[in-house]
Every structure is written in C-alpha cells, then in structure tokens.
Short mmCIF file of C-alpha atoms in Angstrom, two decimals:
data_model
loop_
_atom_site.label_atom_id
_atom_site.label_comp_id
_atom_site.label_asym_id
_atom_site.label_seq_id
_atom_site.Cartn_x
_atom_site.Cartn_y
_atom_site.Cartn_z
CA TYR A 1 62.44 71.31 -1.30
CA PRO A 2 60.95 68.11 -2.57
CA PHE A 3 63.45 65.50 -3.46
CA SER A 4 62.77 62.33 -5.44
CA VAL A 5 64.84 59.42 -6.40
CA VAL A 6 63.89 57.37 -9.41
CA ILE A 7 65.28 53.88 -9.68
CA PRO A 8 64.30 52.38 -12.98
CA ARG A 9 63.24 48.71 -12.84
CA ARG A 10 61.13 46.69 -15.18
CA LEU A 11 57.54 45.95 -14.12
CA GLY A 12 58.15 42.21 -14.50
CA ASP A 13 61.00 42.37 -12.03
CA VAL A 14 58.91 44.32 -9.53
CA LEU A 15 55.94 41.91 -9.74
CA ALA A 16 57.93 38.67 -10.04
CA SER A 17 57.71 37.72 -6.39
CA TRP A 18 54.02 38.66 -6.21
CA THR A 19 53.21 36.62 -9.35
CA TYR A 20 55.00 33.60 -7.90
CA ALA A 21 53.05 33.89 -4.63
CA ALA A 22 49.72 34.34 -6.46
CA VAL A 23 50.30 31.22 -8.58
CA TYR A 24 51.30 29.25 -5.49
CA VAL A 25 48.15 30.34 -3.57
CA ALA A 26 45.88 29.65 -6.56
CA ALA A 27 47.34 26.15 -6.99
CA GLY A 28 46.85 25.45 -3.28
CA ALA A 29 43.24 26.67 -3.45
CA GLY A 30 42.63 24.46 -6.50
CA VAL A 31 43.93 21.40 -4.67
CA ILE A 32 41.72 22.18 -1.67
CA VAL A 33 38.65 22.58 -3.91
CA LEU A 34 39.39 19.21 -5.57
CA LEU A 35 39.78 17.53 -2.17
CA ILE A 36 36.48 18.97 -0.94
CA ALA A 37 34.72 17.88 -4.14
CA GLY A 38 36.17 14.37 -3.82
CA LEU A 39 35.12 14.07 -0.19
CA THR A 40 31.64 15.36 -1.00
CA ILE A 41 31.21 12.77 -3.75
CA ALA A 42 32.48 9.98 -1.49
CA VAL A 43 30.12 10.97 1.34
CA ALA A 44 27.17 11.29 -1.07
CA ARG A 45 27.83 7.80 -2.46
CA ARG A 46 28.07 6.33 1.02
CA ILE A 47 24.84 8.00 2.12
CA GLY A 48 23.17 6.75 -1.08
CA ARG A 49 24.27 3.15 -0.41
CA GLU A 50 23.12 3.34 3.20
CA THR A 51 19.77 4.81 2.15
CA GLN A 52 19.26 2.06 -0.43
CA ALA A 53 20.08 -0.60 2.16
CA GLN A 54 17.70 0.97 4.65
CA ASN A 55 14.94 1.16 2.02
CA ARG A 56 15.46 -2.52 1.17
CA ARG A 57 15.17 -3.45 4.85
CA LEU A 58 12.01 -1.36 5.21
CA ASP A 59 10.54 -2.94 2.08
CA ILE A 60 11.32 -6.44 3.38
CA ALA A 61 9.80 -5.64 6.77
CA LEU A 62 6.64 -4.08 5.32
CA ASN A 63 6.01 -6.84 2.82
CA ASN A 64 6.49 -9.61 5.39
CA MET A 65 3.98 -8.18 7.87
CA VAL A 66 0.90 -10.21 8.59
CA GLN A 67 -1.26 -7.07 8.54
CA ALA A 68 -1.99 -4.88 5.56
CA LEU A 69 -0.65 -1.37 5.97
CA ALA A 70 -1.00 1.86 4.04
CA MET A 71 -0.05 5.43 4.83
CA PHE A 72 -1.76 8.48 3.32
CA ASP A 73 -0.93 12.17 3.50
CA ARG A 74 -3.48 14.75 4.69
CA GLU A 75 -4.87 15.14 1.14
CA GLY A 76 -5.48 11.40 0.84
CA ARG A 77 -2.52 10.56 -1.42
CA LEU A 78 -0.81 7.21 -0.86
CA ILE A 79 2.64 7.54 0.68
CA ILE A 80 3.45 3.85 1.11
CA CYS A 81 1.69 0.50 1.36
CA ASN A 82 2.69 -3.12 1.60
CA HIS A 83 1.78 -5.99 -0.73
CA ARG A 84 -0.80 -7.35 1.72
CA TYR A 85 -2.81 -4.15 1.36
CA ALA A 86 -3.10 -4.66 -2.39
CA ASP A 87 -3.61 -8.42 -2.10
CA MET A 88 -6.32 -8.06 0.54
CA TYR A 89 -8.53 -6.17 -1.91
CA GLY A 90 -7.43 -8.10 -5.00
CA LEU A 91 -5.75 -5.03 -6.50
CA PRO A 92 -2.69 -5.20 -8.73
CA ARG A 93 0.40 -4.22 -6.74
CA GLY A 94 1.58 -1.92 -9.52
CA ALA A 95 -1.64 0.12 -9.32
CA LEU A 96 -0.83 1.34 -5.83
CA ARG A 97 1.99 3.78 -6.38
CA ARG A 98 3.09 6.73 -4.31
CA GLY A 99 0.67 9.60 -4.93
CA THR A 100 -2.35 7.45 -5.83
CA LEU A 101 -5.43 9.12 -4.38
CA LEU A 102 -7.50 7.26 -1.80
CA VAL A 103 -10.62 7.92 -3.86
CA ASP A 104 -8.97 6.16 -6.83
CA ILE A 105 -8.10 3.18 -4.62
CA LEU A 106 -11.71 3.08 -3.42
CA ARG A 107 -12.88 3.16 -7.05
CA MET A 108 -10.54 0.26 -7.92
CA ARG A 109 -11.92 -1.73 -5.00
CA LEU A 110 -15.49 -1.00 -6.13
CA ALA A 111 -14.64 -2.04 -9.71
CA LYS A 112 -13.20 -5.33 -8.41
CA ASP A 113 -16.43 -5.84 -6.40
CA VAL A 114 -14.38 -7.00 -3.42
CA CYS A 115 -16.41 -5.47 -0.59
CA LYS A 116 -20.01 -6.27 0.25
CA HIS A 117 -22.32 -3.41 -0.55
CA GLY A 118 -22.60 -0.63 1.97
CA PRO A 119 -20.83 2.65 2.60
CA PHE A 120 -18.05 1.66 0.20
CA ASP A 121 -20.41 1.78 -2.80
CA ASP A 122 -19.87 5.54 -3.18
CA PRO A 123 -16.11 6.13 -3.30
CA GLU A 124 -16.39 9.94 -3.41
CA LYS A 125 -18.68 10.08 -0.39
CA PHE A 126 -16.65 7.57 1.60
CA ASN A 127 -13.40 9.38 0.68
CA ALA A 128 -14.88 12.71 1.83
CA HIS A 129 -15.97 11.05 5.09
CA ILE A 130 -12.47 9.69 5.78
CA LEU A 131 -10.74 12.99 4.89
CA GLU A 132 -13.17 14.90 7.11
CA LYS A 133 -12.61 12.57 10.07
CA MET A 134 -8.83 12.67 9.64
CA ALA A 135 -8.83 16.49 9.34
CA SER A 136 -10.83 16.77 12.56
CA GLY A 137 -8.40 14.46 14.37
CA GLU A 138 -10.81 11.56 14.81
CA GLU A 139 -9.58 8.03 14.37
CA ILE A 140 -11.76 5.67 12.38
CA SER A 141 -12.37 2.02 13.19
CA LEU A 142 -14.66 -0.07 11.03
CA VAL A 143 -15.19 -3.60 9.84
CA GLN A 144 -15.51 -4.42 6.15
CA GLU A 145 -17.19 -7.58 4.93
CA LEU A 146 -15.71 -8.91 1.72
CA GLN A 147 -17.58 -10.83 -0.95
CA ASP A 148 -15.59 -13.99 -0.17
CA GLY A 149 -16.86 -14.01 3.43
CA ARG A 150 -13.79 -12.49 5.10
CA TYR A 151 -14.08 -9.60 7.51
CA ILE A 152 -11.42 -6.93 7.69
CA SER A 153 -10.97 -4.70 10.71
CA VAL A 154 -9.75 -1.30 9.52
CA LYS A 155 -8.24 1.29 11.83
CA ASN A 156 -7.11 4.69 10.63
CA ARG A 157 -4.70 6.32 13.04
CA LEU A 158 -3.86 10.01 12.67
CA LEU A 159 -0.22 11.12 12.79
CA ALA A 160 1.14 14.45 14.05
CA ASP A 161 1.66 15.91 10.56
CA GLY A 162 -1.93 15.24 9.44
CA SER A 163 -1.12 12.06 7.54
CA TRP A 164 -2.55 8.77 8.71
CA VAL A 165 -1.83 5.05 8.79
CA THR A 166 -4.49 2.46 8.06
#
C-alpha cells in the first residue's frame, strides 16, 4: 500500500539556501563581466594610442621623403599620398584626400596647367589608360615634362591586391 509522509515547511525555508547560492553566483558573474569590460576598454585605449603613434611616424616618414608618392586602389581612388606629390603638381594638399579619384587629380593638374601638353591633356582617356594597364598587370613608366622645365619620372608599380603605388 502506498505510504506518504507530509512534512509541512514554508516555501521560503525550502528555497532559502538556493536563493542565497543564486545571488552569490549572480554577483560573481557581474564582477567578472565588469572586469572583462574594464580590460577590454584598457586594451582598446592602448591599441588606439599605439595606432595613433604609428600613424604619426608613417606620416612623418612619408612627408619627409625626397620622392613624391601616392597609392591608389584598383578603381583609381587615392589611398594615401605625401605632401611632395601635391607640391610637385602645384595642387593644394587639402584637395588630395583619401578616396579622391585619379581622374579628378588629373583634371586638377590640367586646370593648373602644370604639365606640358601631351597625353595628359585628356584626363578621362589617360585615366582609362592607367586603369587598363594596372588591371592587366602591366607597370607603367613615363616621363612628364612640366611647364617650368622640370621633368618627372613616373613609375606605377602594381601591388598584389590590385592597388598600385606611383
């Protein structure tokens, strides 16, 4: 015959030890989450400072080079250039920002009338020529004569990702 024993206890008494353990575990988890968040913020700040310092060093190195340098992506958008690149063509440094299209740079050079007349007189055609050569993997070397009598040797070197340095 079934036999049962009923011992009456209040629910609060039964769950008291479980409630205490749950609060203790939740508090511990909260502390761990705060520690992880604090460490993440500290690491992010350190990486940010190191990146800024590295960018300053790169900027100093680029802008103290004797040669002009510019880097374009495969679509002909400016990635980076140094001050000599802008100065060489008499362009305002602020006009050459990341994302500026090569064809727009060629148009600015034509408007400044920096280069002697030749293949650079048609920015769209010259831009298409450069993009075609870069897409086919050919490097371009040419000499530009400027109106002030200077000659500039230009070399476009293709990089593995399709971008190029000039």
